[in-house]
mmCIF file of N, CA and C in Angstrom:
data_model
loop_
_atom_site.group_PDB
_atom_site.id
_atom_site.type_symbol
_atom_site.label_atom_id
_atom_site.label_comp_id
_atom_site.label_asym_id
_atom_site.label_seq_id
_atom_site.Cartn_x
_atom_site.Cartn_y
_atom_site.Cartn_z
ATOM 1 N N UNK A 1 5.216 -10.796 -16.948
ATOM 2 C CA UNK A 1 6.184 -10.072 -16.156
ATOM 3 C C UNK A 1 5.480 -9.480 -14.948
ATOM 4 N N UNK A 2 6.026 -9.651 -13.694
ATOM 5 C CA UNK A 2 5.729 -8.988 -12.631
ATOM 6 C C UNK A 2 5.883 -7.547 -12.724
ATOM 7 N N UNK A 3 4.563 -6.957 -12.982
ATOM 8 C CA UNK A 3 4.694 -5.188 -12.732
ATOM 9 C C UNK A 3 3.863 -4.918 -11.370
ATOM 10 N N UNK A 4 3.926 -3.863 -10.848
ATOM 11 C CA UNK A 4 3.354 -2.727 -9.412
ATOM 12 C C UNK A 4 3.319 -1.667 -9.975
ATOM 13 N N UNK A 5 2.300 -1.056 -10.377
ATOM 14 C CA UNK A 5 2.414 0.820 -10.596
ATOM 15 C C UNK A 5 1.642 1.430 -9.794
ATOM 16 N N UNK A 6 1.764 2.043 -8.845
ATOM 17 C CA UNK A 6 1.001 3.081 -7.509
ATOM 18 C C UNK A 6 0.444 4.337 -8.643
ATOM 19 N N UNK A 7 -0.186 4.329 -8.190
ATOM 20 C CA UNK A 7 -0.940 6.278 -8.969
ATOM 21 C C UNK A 7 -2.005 6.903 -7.587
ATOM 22 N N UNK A 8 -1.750 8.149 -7.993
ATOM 23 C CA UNK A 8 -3.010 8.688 -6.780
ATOM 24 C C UNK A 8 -2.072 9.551 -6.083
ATOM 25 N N UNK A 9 -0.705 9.591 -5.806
ATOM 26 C CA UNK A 9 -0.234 10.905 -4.544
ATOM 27 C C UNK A 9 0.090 11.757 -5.278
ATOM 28 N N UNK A 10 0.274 13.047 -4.702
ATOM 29 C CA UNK A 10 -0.102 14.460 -4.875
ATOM 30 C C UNK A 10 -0.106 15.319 -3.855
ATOM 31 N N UNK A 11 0.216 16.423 -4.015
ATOM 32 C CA UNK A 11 0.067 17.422 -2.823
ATOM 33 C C UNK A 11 -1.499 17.653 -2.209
ATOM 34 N N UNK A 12 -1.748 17.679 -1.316
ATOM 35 C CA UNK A 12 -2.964 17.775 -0.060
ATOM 36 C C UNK A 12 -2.550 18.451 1.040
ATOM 37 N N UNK A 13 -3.811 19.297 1.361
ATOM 38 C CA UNK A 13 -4.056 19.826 2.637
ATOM 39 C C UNK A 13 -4.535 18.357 3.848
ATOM 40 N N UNK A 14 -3.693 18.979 5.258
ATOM 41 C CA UNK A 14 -4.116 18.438 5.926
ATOM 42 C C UNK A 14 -5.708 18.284 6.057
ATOM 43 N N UNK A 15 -6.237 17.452 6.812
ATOM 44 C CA UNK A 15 -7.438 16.774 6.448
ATOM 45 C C UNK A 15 -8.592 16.763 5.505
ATOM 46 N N UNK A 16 -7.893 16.668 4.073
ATOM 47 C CA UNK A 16 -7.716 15.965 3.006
ATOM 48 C C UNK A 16 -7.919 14.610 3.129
ATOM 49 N N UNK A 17 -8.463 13.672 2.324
ATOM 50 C CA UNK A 17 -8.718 12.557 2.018
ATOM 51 C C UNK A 17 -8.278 12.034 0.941
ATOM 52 N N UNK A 18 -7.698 10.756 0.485
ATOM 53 C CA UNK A 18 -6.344 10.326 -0.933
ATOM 54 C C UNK A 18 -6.966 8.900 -0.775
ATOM 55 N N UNK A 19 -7.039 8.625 -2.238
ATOM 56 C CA UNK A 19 -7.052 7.068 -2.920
ATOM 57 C C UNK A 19 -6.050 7.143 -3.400
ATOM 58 N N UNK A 20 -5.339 6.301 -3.223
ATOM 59 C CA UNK A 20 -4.015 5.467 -3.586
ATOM 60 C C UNK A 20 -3.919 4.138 -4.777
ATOM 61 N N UNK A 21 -4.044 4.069 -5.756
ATOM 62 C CA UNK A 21 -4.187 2.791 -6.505
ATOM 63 C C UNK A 21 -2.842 2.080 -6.859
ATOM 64 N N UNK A 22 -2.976 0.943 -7.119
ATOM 65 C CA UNK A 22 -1.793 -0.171 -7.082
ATOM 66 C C UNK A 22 -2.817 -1.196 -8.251
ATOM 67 N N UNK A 23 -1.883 -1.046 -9.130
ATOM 68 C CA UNK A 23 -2.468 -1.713 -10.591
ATOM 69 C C UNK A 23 -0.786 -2.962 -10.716
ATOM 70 N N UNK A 24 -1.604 -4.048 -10.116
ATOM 71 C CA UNK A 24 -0.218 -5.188 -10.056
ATOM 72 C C UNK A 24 -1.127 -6.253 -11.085
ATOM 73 N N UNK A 25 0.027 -6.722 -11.478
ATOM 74 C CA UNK A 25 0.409 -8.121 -12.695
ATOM 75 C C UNK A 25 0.749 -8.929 -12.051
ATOM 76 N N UNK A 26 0.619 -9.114 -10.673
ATOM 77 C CA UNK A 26 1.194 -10.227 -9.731
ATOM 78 C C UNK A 26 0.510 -11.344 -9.402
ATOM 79 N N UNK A 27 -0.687 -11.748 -9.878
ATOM 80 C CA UNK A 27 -1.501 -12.271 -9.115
ATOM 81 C C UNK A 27 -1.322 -13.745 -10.073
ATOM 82 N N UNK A 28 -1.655 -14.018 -11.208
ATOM 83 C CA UNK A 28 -1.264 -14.508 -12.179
ATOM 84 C C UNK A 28 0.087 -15.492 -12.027
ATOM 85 N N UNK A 29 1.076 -14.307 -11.239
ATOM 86 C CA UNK A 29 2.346 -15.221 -10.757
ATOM 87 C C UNK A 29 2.444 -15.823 -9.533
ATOM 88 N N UNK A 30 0.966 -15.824 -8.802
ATOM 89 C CA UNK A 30 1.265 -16.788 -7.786
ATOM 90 C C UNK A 30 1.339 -15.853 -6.569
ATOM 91 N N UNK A 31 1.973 -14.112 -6.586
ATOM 92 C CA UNK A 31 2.039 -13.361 -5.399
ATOM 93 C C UNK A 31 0.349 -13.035 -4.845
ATOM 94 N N UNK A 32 0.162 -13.562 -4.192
ATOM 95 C CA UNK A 32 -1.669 -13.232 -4.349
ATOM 96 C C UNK A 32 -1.799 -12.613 -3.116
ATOM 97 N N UNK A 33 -0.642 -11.744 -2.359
ATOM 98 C CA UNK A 33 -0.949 -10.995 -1.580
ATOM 99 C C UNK A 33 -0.084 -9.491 -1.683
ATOM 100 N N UNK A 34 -1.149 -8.440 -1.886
ATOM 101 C CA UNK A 34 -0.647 -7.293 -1.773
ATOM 102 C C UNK A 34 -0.593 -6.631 -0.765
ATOM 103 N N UNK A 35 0.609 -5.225 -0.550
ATOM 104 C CA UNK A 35 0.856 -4.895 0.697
ATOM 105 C C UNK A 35 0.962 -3.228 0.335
ATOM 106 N N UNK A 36 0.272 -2.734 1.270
ATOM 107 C CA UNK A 36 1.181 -1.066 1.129
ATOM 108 C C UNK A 36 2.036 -0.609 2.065
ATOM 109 N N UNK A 37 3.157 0.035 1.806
ATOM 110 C CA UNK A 37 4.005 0.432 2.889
ATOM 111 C C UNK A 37 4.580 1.951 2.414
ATOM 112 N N UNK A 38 5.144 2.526 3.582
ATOM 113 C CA UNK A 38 5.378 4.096 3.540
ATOM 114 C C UNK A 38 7.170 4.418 3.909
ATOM 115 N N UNK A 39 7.133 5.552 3.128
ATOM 116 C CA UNK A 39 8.816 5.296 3.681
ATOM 117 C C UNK A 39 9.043 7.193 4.230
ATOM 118 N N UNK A 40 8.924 7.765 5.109
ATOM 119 C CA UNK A 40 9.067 9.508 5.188
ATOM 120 C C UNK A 40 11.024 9.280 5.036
ATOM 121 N N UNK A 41 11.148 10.543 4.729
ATOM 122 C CA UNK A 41 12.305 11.318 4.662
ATOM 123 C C UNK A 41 13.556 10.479 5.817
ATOM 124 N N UNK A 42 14.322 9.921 6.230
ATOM 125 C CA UNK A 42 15.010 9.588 7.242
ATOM 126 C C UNK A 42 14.175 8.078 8.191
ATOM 127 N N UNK A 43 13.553 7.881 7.639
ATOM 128 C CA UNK A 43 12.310 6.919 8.437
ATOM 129 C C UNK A 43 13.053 5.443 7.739
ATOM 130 N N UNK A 44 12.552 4.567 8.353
ATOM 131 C CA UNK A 44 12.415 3.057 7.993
ATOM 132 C C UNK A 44 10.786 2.892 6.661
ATOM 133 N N UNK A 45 10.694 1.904 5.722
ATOM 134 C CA UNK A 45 9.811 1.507 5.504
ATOM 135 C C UNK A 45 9.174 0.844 6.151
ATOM 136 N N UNK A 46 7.949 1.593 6.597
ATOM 137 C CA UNK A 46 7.027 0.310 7.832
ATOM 138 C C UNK A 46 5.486 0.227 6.472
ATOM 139 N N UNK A 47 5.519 -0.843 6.859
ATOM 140 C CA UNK A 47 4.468 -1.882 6.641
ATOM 141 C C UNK A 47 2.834 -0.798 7.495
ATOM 142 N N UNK A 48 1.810 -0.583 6.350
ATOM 143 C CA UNK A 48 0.604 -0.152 6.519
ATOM 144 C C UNK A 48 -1.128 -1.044 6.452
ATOM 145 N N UNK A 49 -0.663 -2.176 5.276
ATOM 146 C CA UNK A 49 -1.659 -2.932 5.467
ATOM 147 C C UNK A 49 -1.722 -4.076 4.203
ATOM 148 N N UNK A 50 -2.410 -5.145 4.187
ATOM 149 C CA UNK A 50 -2.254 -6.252 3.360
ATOM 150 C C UNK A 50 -3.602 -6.900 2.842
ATOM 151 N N UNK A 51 -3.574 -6.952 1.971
ATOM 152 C CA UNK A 51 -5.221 -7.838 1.543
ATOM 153 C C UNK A 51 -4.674 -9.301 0.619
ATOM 154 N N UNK A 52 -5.356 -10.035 0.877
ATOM 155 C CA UNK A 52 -5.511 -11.636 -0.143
ATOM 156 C C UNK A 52 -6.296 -11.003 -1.667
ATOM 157 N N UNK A 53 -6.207 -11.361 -2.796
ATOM 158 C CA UNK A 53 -6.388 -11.138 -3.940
ATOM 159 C C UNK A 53 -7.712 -12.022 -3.884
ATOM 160 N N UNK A 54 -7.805 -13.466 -3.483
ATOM 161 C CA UNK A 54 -9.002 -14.192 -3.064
ATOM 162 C C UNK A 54 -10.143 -14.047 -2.375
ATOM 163 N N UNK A 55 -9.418 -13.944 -0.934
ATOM 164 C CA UNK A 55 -10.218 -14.122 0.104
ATOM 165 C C UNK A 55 -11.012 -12.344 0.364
ATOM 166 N N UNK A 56 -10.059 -11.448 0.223
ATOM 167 C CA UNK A 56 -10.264 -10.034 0.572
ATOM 168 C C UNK A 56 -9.863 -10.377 1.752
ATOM 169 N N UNK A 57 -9.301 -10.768 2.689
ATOM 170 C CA UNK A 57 -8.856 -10.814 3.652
ATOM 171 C C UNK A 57 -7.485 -9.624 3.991
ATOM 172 N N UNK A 58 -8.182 -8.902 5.086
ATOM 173 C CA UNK A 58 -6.936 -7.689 5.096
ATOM 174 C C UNK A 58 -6.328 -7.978 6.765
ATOM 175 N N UNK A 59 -5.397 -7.206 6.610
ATOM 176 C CA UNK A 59 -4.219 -6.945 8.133
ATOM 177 C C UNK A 59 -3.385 -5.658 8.104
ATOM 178 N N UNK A 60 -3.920 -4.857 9.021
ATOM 179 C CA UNK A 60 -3.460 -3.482 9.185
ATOM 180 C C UNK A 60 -2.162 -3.517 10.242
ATOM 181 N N UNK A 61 -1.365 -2.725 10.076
ATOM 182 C CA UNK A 61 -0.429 -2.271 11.434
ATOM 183 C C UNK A 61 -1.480 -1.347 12.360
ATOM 184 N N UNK A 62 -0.978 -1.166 14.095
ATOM 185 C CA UNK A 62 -1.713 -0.839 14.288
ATOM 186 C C UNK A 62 -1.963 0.952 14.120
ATOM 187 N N UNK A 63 -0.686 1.634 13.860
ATOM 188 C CA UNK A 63 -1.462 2.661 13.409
ATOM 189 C C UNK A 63 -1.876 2.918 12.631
ATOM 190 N N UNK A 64 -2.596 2.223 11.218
ATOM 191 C CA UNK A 64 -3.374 2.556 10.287
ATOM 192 C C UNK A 64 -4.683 2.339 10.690
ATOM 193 N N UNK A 65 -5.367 1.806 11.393
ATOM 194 C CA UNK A 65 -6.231 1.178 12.047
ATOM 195 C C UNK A 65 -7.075 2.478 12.383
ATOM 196 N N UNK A 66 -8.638 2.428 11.483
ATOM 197 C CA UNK A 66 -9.116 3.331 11.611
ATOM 198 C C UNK A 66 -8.826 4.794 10.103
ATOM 199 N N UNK A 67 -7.703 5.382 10.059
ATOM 200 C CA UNK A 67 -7.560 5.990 8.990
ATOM 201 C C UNK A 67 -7.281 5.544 7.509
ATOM 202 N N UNK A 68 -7.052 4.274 7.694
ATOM 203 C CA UNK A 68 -6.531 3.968 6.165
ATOM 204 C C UNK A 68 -7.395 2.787 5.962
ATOM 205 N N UNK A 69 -7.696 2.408 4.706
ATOM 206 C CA UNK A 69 -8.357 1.472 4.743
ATOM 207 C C UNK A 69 -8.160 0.722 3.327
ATOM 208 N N UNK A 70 -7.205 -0.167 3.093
ATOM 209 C CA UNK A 70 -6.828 -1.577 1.808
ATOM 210 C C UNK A 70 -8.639 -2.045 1.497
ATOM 211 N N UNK A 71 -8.239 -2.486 -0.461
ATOM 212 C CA UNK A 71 -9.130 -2.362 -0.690
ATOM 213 C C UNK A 71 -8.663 -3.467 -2.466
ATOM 214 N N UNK A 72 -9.497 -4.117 -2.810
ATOM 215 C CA UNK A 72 -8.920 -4.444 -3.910
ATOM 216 C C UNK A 72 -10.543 -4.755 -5.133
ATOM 217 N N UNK A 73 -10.154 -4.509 -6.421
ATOM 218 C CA UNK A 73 -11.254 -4.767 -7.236
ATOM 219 C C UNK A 73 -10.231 -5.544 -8.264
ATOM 220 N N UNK A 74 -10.849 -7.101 -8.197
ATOM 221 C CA UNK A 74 -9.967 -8.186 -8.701
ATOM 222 C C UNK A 74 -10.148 -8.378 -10.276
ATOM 223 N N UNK A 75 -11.514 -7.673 -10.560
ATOM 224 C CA UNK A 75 -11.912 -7.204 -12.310
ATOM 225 C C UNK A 75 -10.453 -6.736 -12.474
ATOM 226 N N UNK A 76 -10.211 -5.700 -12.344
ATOM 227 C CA UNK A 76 -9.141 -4.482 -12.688
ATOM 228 C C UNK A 76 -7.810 -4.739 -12.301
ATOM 229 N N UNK A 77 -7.699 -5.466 -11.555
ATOM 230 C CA UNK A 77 -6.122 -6.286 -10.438
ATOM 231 C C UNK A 77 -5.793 -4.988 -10.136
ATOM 232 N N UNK A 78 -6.784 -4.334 -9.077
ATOM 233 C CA UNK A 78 -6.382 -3.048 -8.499
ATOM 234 C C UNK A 78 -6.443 -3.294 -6.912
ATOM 235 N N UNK A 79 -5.921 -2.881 -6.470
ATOM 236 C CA UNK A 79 -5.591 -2.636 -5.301
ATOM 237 C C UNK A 79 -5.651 -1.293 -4.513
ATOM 238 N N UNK A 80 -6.479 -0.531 -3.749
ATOM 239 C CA UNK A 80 -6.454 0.737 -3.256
ATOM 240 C C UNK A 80 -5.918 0.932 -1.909
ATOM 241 N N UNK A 81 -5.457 2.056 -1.499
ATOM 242 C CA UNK A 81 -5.495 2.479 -0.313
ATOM 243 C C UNK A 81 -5.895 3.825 -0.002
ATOM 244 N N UNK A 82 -6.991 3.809 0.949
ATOM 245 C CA UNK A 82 -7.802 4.831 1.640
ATOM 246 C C UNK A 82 -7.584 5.535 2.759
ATOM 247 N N UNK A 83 -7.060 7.049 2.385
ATOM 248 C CA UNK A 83 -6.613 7.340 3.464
ATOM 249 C C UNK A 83 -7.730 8.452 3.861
ATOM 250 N N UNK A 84 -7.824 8.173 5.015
ATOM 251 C CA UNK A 84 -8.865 9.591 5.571
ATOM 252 C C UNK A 84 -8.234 10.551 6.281
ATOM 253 N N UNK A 85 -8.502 12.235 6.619
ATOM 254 C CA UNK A 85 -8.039 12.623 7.738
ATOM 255 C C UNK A 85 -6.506 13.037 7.859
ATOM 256 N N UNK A 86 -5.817 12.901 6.365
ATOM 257 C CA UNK A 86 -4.426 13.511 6.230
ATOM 258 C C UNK A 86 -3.610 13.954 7.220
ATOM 259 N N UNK A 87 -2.560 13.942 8.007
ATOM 260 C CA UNK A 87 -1.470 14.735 8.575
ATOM 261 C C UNK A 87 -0.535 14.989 8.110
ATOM 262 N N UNK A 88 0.239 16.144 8.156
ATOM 263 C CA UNK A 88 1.438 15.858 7.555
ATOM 264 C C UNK A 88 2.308 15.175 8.114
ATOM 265 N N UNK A 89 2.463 14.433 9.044
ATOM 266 C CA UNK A 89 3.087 13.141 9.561
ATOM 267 C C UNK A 89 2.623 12.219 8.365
ATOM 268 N N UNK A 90 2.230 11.818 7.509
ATOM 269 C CA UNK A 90 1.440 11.071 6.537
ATOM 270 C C UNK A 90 2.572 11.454 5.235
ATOM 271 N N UNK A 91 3.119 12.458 5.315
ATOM 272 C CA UNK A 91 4.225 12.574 4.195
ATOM 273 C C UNK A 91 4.759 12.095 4.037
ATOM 274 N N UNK A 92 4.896 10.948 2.845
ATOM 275 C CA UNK A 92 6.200 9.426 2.692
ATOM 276 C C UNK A 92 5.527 9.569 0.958
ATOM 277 N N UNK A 93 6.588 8.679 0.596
ATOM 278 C CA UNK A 93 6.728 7.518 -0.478
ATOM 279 C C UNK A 93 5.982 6.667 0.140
ATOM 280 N N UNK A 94 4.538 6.199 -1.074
ATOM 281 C CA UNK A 94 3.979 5.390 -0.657
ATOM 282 C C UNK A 94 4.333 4.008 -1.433
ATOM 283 N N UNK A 95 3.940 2.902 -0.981
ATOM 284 C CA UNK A 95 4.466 1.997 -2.171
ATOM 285 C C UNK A 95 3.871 0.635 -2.196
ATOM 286 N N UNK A 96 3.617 -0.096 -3.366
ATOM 287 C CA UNK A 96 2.628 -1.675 -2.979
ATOM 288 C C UNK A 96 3.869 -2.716 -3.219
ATOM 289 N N UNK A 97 3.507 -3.472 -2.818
ATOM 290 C CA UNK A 97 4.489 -4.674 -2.758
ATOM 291 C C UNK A 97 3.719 -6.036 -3.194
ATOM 292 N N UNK A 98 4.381 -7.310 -3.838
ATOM 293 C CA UNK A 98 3.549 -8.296 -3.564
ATOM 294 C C UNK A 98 4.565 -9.547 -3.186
ATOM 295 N N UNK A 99 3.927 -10.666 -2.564
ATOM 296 C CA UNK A 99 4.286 -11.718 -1.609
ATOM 297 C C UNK A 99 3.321 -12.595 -2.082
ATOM 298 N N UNK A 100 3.981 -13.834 -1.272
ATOM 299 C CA UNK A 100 2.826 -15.215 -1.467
ATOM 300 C C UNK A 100 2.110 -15.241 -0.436
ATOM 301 N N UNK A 101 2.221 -14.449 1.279
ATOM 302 C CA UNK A 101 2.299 -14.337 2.011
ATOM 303 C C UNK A 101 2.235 -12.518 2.600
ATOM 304 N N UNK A 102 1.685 -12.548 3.882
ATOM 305 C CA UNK A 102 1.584 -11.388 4.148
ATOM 306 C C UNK A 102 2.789 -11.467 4.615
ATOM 307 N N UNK A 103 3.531 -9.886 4.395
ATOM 308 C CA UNK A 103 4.753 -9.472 5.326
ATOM 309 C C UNK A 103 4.909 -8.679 5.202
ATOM 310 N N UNK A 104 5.299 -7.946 6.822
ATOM 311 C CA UNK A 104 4.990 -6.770 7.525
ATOM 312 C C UNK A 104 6.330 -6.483 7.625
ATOM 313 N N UNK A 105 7.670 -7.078 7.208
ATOM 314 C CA UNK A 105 9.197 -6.450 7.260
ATOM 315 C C UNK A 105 9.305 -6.159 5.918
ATOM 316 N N UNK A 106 9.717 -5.330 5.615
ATOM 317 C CA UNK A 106 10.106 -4.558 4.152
ATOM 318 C C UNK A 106 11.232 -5.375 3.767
ATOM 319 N N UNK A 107 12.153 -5.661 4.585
ATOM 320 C CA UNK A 107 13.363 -6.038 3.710
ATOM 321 C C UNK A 107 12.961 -7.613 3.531
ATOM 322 N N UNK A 108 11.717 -8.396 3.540
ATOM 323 C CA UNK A 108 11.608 -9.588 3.330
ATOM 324 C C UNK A 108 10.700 -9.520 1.851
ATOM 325 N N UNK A 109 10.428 -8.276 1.270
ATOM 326 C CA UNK A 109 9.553 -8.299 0.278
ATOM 327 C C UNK A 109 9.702 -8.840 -1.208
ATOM 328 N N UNK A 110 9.395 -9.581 -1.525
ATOM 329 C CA UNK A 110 9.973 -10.221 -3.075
ATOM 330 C C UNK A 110 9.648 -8.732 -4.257
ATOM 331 N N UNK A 111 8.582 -8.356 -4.007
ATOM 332 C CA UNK A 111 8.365 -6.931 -5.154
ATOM 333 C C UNK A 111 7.693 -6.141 -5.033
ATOM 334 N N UNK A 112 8.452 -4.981 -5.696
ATOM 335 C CA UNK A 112 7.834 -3.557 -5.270
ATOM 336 C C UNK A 112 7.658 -2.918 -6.771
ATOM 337 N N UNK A 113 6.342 -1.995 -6.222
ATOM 338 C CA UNK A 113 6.479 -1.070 -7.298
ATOM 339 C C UNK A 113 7.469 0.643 -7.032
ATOM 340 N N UNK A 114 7.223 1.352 -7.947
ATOM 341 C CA UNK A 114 8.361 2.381 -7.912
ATOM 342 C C UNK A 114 8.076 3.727 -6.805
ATOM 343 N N UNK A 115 6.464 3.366 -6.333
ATOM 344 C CA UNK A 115 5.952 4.428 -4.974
ATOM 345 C C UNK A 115 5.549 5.362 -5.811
ATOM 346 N N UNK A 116 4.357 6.061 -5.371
ATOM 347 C CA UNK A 116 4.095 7.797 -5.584
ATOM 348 C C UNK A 116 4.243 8.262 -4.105
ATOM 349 N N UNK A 117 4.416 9.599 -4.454
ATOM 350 C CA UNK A 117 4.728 10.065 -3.278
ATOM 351 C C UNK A 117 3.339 11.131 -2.938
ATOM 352 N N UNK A 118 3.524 11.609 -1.377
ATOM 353 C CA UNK A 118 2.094 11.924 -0.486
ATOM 354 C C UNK A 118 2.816 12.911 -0.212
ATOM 355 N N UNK A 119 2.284 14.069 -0.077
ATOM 356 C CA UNK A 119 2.711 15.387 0.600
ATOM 357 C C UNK A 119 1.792 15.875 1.171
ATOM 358 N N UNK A 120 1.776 16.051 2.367
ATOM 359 C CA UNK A 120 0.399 17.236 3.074
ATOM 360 C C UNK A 120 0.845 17.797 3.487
ATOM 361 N N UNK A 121 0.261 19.158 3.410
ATOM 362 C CA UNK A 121 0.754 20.400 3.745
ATOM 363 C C UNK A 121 0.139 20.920 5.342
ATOM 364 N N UNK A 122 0.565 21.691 6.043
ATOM 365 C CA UNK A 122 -0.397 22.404 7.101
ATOM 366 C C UNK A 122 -1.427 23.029 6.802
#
C-alpha cells in the first residue's frame, strides 16, 4: 500500500532551524520521486523541492533555494527536508507527495501524505 507520513513540525522561534521527515512506501510502487510542498492559511499549495529515490537528483523552486534543503536516506525510505533560518512567512502545512516524475503543480500529484504542520513564532 502506498503510505506518506511527514513528522518533524512543531512550534519554533523565528530563526530556528526544522528537519522535516517523510517516511514513504512509494518507492517499491514505482513513484520514485518525492516532493515537498507547503500550503499557509489562504495560500495555494506551491511546490518546495523534489529528489529521485535513485539518482539523489534534486529540483528546488526558486524560493527555497538556499534555505531549505531535500534530502533522502534510501536504507530507511526517508526523505528529509531542511529548513534553515525560520520566518514566520514559513508557517504552512507542510506535506510530501510522490510521482513517477517530478511535479511542481499540486493539483497534478498522484499522492500525498496527511502534512505536519510548521509554526514560527516572532
Amino acid at each position: 500500500q502506498v503510505q506518506l507520513v511527514e513528522s518533524g513540525g512543531g512550534l519554533v522561534q523565528a530563526g530556528d532551524s526544522l528537519r522535516l521527515s517523510c517516511a514513504a512506501s512509494t518507492r517499491a510502487f514505482g513513484y520514485h520521486v518525492i516532493h515537498w510542498f507547503r500550503q499557509a492559511p489562504g495560500k495555494e499549495r506551491e511546490f518546495i523541492a523534489a529528489i529521485m529515490w535513485s539518482r539523489g537528483l534534486t529540483y528546488y523552486a526558486d524560493f527555497a533555494k538556499g534555505r531549505f534543503t531535500i534530502s533522502r536516506d534510501n536504507a530507511k525510505n526517508t526523505v528529509y527536508l531542511q529548513v534553515n533560518s525560520l520566518k514566520p512567512e514559513d508557517t504552512a502545512t507542510y506535506y510530501c507527495a510522490a510521482d513517477g516524475e517530478v511535479v511542481t503543480n499540486a493539483n497534478s500529484v498522484h499522492y500525498w501524505g496527511q502534512g505536519t504542520q510548521v509554526t514560527v513564532s516572532s
